[in-house]
C-alpha atoms as a PDB file:
ATOM      1  CA  MET A   1     159.334 178.770  45.225  1.00  0.00           C
ATOM      2  CA  PRO A   2     161.061 181.890  44.083  1.00  0.00           C
ATOM      3  CA  TYR A   3     158.481 184.170  42.112  1.00  0.00           C
ATOM      4  CA  VAL A   4     159.892 186.627  39.372  1.00  0.00           C
ATOM      5  CA  ASP A   5     157.517 189.665  38.072  1.00  0.00           C
ATOM      6  CA  VAL A   6     159.096 191.251  35.263  1.00  0.00           C
ATOM      7  CA  LYS A   7     157.864 194.681  34.654  1.00  0.00           C
ATOM      8  CA  LEU A   8     157.927 196.184  31.239  1.00  0.00           C
ATOM      9  CA  ALA A   9     156.859 199.643  29.474  1.00  0.00           C
ATOM     10  CA  GLY A  10     155.173 198.284  26.108  1.00  0.00           C
ATOM     11  CA  LYS A  11     154.236 195.245  24.703  1.00  0.00           C
ATOM     12  CA  ILE A  12     156.686 191.562  24.051  1.00  0.00           C
ATOM     13  CA  THR A  13     155.751 189.064  21.820  1.00  0.00           C
ATOM     14  CA  ILE A  14     155.071 185.362  23.506  1.00  0.00           C
ATOM     15  CA  GLU A  15     158.144 184.379  21.961  1.00  0.00           C
ATOM     16  CA  GLN A  16     160.044 187.235  23.791  1.00  0.00           C
ATOM     17  CA  ARG A  17     158.194 186.328  27.054  1.00  0.00           C
ATOM     18  CA  ARG A  18     159.288 182.112  26.558  1.00  0.00           C
ATOM     19  CA  GLU A  19     162.648 183.203  26.090  1.00  0.00           C
ATOM     20  CA  ILE A  20     162.938 186.033  29.057  1.00  0.00           C
ATOM     21  CA  ALA A  21     161.179 183.006  30.791  1.00  0.00           C
ATOM     22  CA  LYS A  22     164.181 180.632  30.387  1.00  0.00           C
ATOM     23  CA  GLY A  23     166.913 182.687  30.902  1.00  0.00           C
ATOM     24  CA  ILE A  24     165.509 183.468  34.329  1.00  0.00           C
ATOM     25  CA  SER A  25     164.733 180.140  35.199  1.00  0.00           C
ATOM     26  CA  ASP A  26     168.402 178.881  33.882  1.00  0.00           C
ATOM     27  CA  VAL A  27     169.973 181.725  36.035  1.00  0.00           C
ATOM     28  CA  ILE A  28     168.274 181.182  39.209  1.00  0.00           C
ATOM     29  CA  ASN A  29     168.372 177.291  39.062  1.00  0.00           C
ATOM     30  CA  GLU A  30     172.292 177.849  38.020  1.00  0.00           C
ATOM     31  CA  VAL A  31     173.102 180.669  40.954  1.00  0.00           C
ATOM     32  CA  ALA A  32     170.272 179.447  43.870  1.00  0.00           C
ATOM     33  CA  GLY A  33     169.870 175.632  43.078  1.00  0.00           C
ATOM     34  CA  LYS A  34     166.188 176.199  42.692  1.00  0.00           C
ATOM     35  CA  PRO A  35     164.318 173.456  40.371  1.00  0.00           C
ATOM     36  CA  LYS A  36     163.036 175.210  37.267  1.00  0.00           C
ATOM     37  CA  ASP A  37     159.971 174.019  37.482  1.00  0.00           C
ATOM     38  CA  SER A  38     159.509 175.366  41.187  1.00  0.00           C
ATOM     39  CA  ILE A  39     159.812 179.211  39.457  1.00  0.00           C
ATOM     40  CA  TYR A  40     156.942 181.243  38.833  1.00  0.00           C
ATOM     41  CA  ILE A  41     157.680 184.201  36.637  1.00  0.00           C
ATOM     42  CA  THR A  42     154.353 186.992  35.842  1.00  0.00           C
ATOM     43  CA  PHE A  43     155.093 189.450  33.080  1.00  0.00           C
ATOM     44  CA  THR A  44     153.298 193.082  33.409  1.00  0.00           C
ATOM     45  CA  GLU A  45     152.880 195.212  30.972  1.00  0.00           C
ATOM     46  CA  PHE A  46     152.067 199.006  31.249  1.00  0.00           C
ATOM     47  CA  ASP A  47     150.980 201.375  28.533  1.00  0.00           C
ATOM     48  CA  ARG A  48     153.991 203.673  27.801  1.00  0.00           C
ATOM     49  CA  THR A  49     151.627 206.674  28.932  1.00  0.00           C
ATOM     50  CA  ASN A  50     151.506 205.038  32.399  1.00  0.00           C
ATOM     51  CA  TRP A  51     155.362 204.685  33.425  1.00  0.00           C
ATOM     52  CA  ALA A  52     158.260 207.866  33.851  1.00  0.00           C
ATOM     53  CA  LYS A  53     161.711 207.902  33.876  1.00  0.00           C
ATOM     54  CA  GLY A  54     162.311 211.175  36.223  1.00  0.00           C
ATOM     55  CA  TYR A  55     159.866 213.607  34.852  1.00  0.00           C
ATOM     56  CA  ASN A  56     159.704 212.544  31.482  1.00  0.00           C
ATOM     57  CA  ILE A  57     156.654 210.044  30.539  1.00  0.00           C
ATOM     58  CA  LEU A  58     158.145 207.442  28.194  1.00  0.00           C
ATOM     59  CA  SER A  59     155.322 208.408  25.990  1.00  0.00           C
ATOM     60  CA  ASP A  60     156.522 211.700  25.300  1.00  0.00           C
ATOM     61  CA  MET A  61     160.343 210.615  25.200  1.00  0.00           C
ATOM     62  CA  ASP A  62     159.277 208.311  22.489  1.00  0.00           C
ATOM     63  CA  GLU A  63     157.327 210.950  20.817  1.00  0.00           C
ATOM     64  CA  LYS A  64     160.743 213.356  20.824  1.00  0.00           C
ATOM     65  CA  ALA A  65     163.075 210.517  19.546  1.00  0.00           C
ATOM     66  CA  ASN A  66     160.652 209.924  16.784  1.00  0.00           C
ATOM     67  CA  LYS A  67     160.853 213.632  15.527  1.00  0.00           C
ATOM     68  CA  SER A  68     164.813 213.646  15.548  1.00  0.00           C
END
């Protein structure tokens, strides 16, 4: 029973979740031979103020990029 936790900085749509889940399931099935219906996938979304890349908070990086 494979378990995959997809962590995201920001929000995605339900359609995007479906497509990502399908892709992950397909790869695990093809590479590891695990049945698609045995694969569990969770999505954890974080507000971009709660995620940093190095010493930069992502929301700060977004603001800088939008000002350019």
